[in-house]
PDB file of C-alpha atoms in Angstrom:
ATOM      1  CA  UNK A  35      -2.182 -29.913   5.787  1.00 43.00           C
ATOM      2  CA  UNK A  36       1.435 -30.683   4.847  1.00 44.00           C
ATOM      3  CA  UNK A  37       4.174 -28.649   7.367  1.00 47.00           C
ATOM      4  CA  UNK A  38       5.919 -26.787   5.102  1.00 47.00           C
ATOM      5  CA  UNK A  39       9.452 -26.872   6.802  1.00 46.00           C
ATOM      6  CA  UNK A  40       9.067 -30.404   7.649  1.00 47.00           C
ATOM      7  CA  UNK A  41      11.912 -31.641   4.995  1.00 49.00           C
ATOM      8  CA  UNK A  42      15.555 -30.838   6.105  1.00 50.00           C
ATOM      9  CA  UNK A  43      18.069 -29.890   3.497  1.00 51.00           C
ATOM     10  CA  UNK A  44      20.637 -33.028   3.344  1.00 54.00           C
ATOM     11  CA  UNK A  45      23.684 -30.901   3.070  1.00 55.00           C
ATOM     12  CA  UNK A  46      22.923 -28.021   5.508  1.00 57.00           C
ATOM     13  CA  UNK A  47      20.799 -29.507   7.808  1.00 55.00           C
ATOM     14  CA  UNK A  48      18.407 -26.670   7.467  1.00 60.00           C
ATOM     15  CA  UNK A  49      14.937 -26.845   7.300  1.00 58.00           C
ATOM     16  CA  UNK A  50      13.628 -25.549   3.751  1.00 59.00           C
ATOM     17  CA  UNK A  51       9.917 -25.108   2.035  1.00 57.00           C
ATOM     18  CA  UNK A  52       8.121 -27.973   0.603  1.00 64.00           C
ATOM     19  CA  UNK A  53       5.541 -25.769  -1.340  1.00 83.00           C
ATOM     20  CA  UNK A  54       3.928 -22.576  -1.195  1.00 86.00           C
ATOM     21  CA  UNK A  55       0.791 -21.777   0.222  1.00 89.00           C
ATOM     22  CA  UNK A  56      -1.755 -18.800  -0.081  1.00 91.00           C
ATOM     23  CA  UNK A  57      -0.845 -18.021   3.073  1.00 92.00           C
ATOM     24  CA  UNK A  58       2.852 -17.600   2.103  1.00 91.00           C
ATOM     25  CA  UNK A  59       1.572 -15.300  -0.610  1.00 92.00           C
ATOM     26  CA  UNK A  60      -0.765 -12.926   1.536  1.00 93.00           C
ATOM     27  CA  UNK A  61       1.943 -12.375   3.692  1.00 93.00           C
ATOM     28  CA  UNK A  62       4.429 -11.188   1.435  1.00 94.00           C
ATOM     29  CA  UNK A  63       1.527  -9.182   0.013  1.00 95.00           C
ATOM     30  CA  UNK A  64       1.095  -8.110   3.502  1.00 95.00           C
ATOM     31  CA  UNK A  65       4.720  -7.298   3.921  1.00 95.00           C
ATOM     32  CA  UNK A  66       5.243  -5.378   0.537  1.00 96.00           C
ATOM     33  CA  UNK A  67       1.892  -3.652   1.517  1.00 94.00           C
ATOM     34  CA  UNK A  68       3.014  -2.275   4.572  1.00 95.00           C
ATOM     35  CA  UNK A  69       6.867  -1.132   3.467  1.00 96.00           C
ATOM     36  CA  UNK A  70       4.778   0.479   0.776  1.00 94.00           C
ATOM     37  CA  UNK A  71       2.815   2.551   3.140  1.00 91.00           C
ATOM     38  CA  UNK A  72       6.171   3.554   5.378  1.00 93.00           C
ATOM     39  CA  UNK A  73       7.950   4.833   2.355  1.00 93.00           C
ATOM     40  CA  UNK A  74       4.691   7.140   1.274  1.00 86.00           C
ATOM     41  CA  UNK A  75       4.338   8.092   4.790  1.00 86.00           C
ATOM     42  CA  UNK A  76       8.105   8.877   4.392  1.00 91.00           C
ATOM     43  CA  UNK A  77       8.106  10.514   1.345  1.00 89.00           C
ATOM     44  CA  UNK A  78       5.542  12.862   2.952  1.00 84.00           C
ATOM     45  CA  UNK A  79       7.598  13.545   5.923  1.00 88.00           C
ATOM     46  CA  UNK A  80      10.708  14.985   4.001  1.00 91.00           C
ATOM     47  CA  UNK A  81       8.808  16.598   1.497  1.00 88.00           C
ATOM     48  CA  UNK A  82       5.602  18.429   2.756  1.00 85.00           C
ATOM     49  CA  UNK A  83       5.037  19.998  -0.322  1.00 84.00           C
ATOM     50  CA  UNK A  84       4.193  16.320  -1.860  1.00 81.00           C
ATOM     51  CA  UNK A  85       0.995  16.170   0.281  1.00 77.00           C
ATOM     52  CA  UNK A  86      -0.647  19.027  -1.257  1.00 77.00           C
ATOM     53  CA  UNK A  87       0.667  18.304  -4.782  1.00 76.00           C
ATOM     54  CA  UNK A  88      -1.883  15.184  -4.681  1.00 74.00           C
ATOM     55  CA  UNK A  89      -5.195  15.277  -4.275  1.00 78.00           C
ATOM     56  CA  UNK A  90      -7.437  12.294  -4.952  1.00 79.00           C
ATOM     57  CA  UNK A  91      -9.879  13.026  -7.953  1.00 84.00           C
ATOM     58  CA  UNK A  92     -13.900  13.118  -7.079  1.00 86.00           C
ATOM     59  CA  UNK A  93     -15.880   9.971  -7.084  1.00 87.00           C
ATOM     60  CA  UNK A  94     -17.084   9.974 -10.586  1.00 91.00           C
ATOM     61  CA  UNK A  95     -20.203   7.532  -9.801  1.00 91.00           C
ATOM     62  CA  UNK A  96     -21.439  10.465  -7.546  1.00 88.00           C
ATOM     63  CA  UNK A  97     -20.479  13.043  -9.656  1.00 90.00           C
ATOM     64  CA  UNK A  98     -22.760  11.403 -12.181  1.00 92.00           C
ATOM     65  CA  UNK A  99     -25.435   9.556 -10.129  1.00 89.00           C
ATOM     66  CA  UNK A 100     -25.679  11.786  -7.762  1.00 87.00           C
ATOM     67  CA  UNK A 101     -25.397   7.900  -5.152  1.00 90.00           C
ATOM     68  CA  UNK A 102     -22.649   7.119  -3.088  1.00 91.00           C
ATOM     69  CA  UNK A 103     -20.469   4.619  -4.565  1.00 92.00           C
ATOM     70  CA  UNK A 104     -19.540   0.803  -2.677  1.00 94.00           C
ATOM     71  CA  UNK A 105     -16.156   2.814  -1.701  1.00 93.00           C
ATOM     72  CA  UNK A 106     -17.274   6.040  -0.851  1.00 90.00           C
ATOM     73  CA  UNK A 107     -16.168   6.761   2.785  1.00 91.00           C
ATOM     74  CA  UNK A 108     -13.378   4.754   2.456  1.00 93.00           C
ATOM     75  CA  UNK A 109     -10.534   7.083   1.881  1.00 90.00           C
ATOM     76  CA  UNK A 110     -12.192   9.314   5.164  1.00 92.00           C
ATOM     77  CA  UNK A 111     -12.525   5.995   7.142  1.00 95.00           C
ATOM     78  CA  UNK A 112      -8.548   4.747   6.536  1.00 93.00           C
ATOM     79  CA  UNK A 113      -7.684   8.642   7.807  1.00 91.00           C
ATOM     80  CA  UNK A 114     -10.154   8.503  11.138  1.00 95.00           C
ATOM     81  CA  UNK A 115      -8.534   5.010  11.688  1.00 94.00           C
ATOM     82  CA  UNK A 116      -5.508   6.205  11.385  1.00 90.00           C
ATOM     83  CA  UNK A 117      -5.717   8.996  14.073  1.00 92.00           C
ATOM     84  CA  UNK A 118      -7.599   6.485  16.032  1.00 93.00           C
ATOM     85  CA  UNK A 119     -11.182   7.793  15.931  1.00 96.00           C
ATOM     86  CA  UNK A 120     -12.732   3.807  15.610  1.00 95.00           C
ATOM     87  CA  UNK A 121     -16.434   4.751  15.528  1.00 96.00           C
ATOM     88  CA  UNK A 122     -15.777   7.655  13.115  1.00 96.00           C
ATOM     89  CA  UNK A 123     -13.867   5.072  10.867  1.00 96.00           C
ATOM     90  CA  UNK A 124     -17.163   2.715  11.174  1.00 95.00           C
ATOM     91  CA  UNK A 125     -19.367   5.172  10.654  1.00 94.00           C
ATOM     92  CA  UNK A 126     -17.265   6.191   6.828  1.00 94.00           C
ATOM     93  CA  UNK A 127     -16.880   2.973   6.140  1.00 96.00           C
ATOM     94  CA  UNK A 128     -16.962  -0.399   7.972  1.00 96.00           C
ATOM     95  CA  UNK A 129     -14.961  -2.435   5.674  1.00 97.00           C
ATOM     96  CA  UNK A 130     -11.730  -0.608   6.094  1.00 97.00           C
ATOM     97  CA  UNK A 131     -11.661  -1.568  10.105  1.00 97.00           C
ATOM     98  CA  UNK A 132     -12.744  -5.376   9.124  1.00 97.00           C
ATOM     99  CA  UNK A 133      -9.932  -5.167   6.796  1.00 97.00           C
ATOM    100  CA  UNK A 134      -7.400  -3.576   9.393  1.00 97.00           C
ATOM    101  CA  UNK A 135      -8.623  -6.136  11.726  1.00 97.00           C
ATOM    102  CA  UNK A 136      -8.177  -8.988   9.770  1.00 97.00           C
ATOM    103  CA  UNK A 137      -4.489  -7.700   8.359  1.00 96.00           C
ATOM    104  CA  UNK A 138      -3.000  -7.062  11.493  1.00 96.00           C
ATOM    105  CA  UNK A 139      -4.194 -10.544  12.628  1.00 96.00           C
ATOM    106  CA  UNK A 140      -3.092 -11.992  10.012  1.00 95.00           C
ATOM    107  CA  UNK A 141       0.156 -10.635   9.810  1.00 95.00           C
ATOM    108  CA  UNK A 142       0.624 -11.198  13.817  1.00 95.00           C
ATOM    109  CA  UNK A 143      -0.086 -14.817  13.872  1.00 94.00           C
ATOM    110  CA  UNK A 144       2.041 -15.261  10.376  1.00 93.00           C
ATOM    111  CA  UNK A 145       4.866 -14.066  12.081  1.00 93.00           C
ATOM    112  CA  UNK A 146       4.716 -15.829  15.187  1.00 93.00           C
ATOM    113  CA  UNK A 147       3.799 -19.203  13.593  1.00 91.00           C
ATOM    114  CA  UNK A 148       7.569 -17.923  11.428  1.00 89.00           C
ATOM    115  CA  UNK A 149       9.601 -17.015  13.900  1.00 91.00           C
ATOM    116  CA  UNK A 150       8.257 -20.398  15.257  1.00 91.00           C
ATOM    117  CA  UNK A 151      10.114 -22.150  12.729  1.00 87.00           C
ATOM    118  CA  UNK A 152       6.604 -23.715  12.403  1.00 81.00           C
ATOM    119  CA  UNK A 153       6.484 -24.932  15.851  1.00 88.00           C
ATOM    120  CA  UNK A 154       3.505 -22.782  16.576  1.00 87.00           C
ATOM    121  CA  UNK A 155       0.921 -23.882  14.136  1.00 89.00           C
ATOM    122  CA  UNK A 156      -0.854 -20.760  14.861  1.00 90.00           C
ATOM    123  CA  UNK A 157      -1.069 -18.882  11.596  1.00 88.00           C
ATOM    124  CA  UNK A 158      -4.376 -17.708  10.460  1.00 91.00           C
ATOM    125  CA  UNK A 159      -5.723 -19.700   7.698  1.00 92.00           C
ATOM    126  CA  UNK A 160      -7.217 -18.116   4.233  1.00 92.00           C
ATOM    127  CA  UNK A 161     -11.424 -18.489   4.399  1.00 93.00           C
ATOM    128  CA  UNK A 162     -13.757 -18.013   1.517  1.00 95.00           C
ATOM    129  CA  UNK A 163     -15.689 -16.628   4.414  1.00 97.00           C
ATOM    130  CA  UNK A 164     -13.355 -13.523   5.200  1.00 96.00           C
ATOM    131  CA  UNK A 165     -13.840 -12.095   1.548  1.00 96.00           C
ATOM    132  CA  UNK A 166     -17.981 -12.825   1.734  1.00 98.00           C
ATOM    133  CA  UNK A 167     -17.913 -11.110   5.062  1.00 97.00           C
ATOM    134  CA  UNK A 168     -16.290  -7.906   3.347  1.00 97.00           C
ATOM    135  CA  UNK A 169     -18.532  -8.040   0.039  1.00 97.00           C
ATOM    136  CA  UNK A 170     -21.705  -8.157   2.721  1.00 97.00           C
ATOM    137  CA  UNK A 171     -19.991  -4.996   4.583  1.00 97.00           C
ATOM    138  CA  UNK A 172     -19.366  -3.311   1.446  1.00 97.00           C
ATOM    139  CA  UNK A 173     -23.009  -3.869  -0.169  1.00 96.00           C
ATOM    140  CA  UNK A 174     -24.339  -3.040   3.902  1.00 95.00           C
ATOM    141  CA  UNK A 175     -22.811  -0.012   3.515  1.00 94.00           C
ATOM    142  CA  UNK A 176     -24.013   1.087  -0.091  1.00 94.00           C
ATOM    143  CA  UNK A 177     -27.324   0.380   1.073  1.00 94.00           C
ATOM    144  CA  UNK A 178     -27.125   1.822   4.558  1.00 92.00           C
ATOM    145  CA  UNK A 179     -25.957   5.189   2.651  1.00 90.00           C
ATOM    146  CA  UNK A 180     -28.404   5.221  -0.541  1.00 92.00           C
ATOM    147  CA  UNK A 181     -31.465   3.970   0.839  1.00 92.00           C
ATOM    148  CA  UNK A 182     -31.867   7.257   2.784  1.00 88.00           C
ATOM    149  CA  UNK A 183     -30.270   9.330  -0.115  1.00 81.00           C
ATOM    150  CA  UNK A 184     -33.456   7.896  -2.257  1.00 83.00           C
ATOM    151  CA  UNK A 185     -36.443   8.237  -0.090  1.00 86.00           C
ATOM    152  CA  UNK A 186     -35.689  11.156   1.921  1.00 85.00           C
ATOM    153  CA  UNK A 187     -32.739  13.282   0.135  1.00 77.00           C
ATOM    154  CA  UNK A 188     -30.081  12.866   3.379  1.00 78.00           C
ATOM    155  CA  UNK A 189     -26.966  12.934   2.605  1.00 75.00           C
ATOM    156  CA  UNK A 190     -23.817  11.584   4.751  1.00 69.00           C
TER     157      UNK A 190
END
């Protein structure tokens, strides 16, 4: 893999990117996703009133089904993760702590291998294998949930 500040600029001596990688892309992704979440967390900090104003609308496969959906749990496991109740977040939905997991990783090892200059080759790497690993937890956990719903009416 090509470094990407290996070339110096020839009139300011500073080192510059060659090309752009996923990587590159993921993590302003990454970036944009998480100033995103501190100005909603913001915006519900100054104005209280905004946090009862919007409710999320029902899961319409449920509503007509009567089955959980792939997502269902998620929105409940993102809020038990975020007042640090792990298992309870598992138990909603495992994707969401993979996917917290592999962000904060991500995003840790980005900036390191950054602030590096690229001296640290340390960055995580993009994987076909990361996204098959969250369709398998995603499916898991539609069939975890339905196959009970179906032969013996529990619900979660």
């Amino acid at each position: 893999m090509k470094n990407i500040f290996s070339e110096n600029n020839q009139k300011t001596g500073r080192l510059i990117r060659t090309n752009r990688t996923i990587e590159d892309d993921l993590f302003l992704t990454g970036l944009l996703t998480a100033a995103g979440a501190v100005c909603i967390k913001a915006a519900i900090v100054f104005f209280p009133a905004l946090k009862s104003r919007f409710r999320l609308p029902p899961c319409l496969f449920h509503l007509i089904s009567g089955y959980y959906c792939p997502g269902c749990g998620g929105t409940r496991a993102v809020r038990a993760l975020l007042r640090g109740q792990l298992s309870e977040s598992l138990f909603f939905h495992p994707f969401v702590v993979y996917a917290a997991a592999v962000y904060f990783y991500f995003m840790i090892t980005q900036i390191v291998q950054c602030a590096s200059h690229g001296k640290l080759q340390i960055g995580m790497r993009y994987h076909n294998s990361l996204v098959w690993i969250a369709v398998c937890l995603i499916l898991g956990n539609f069939i975890v949930k339905n196959v009970p719903h179906y032969f013996c009416g529990w619900s979660f």
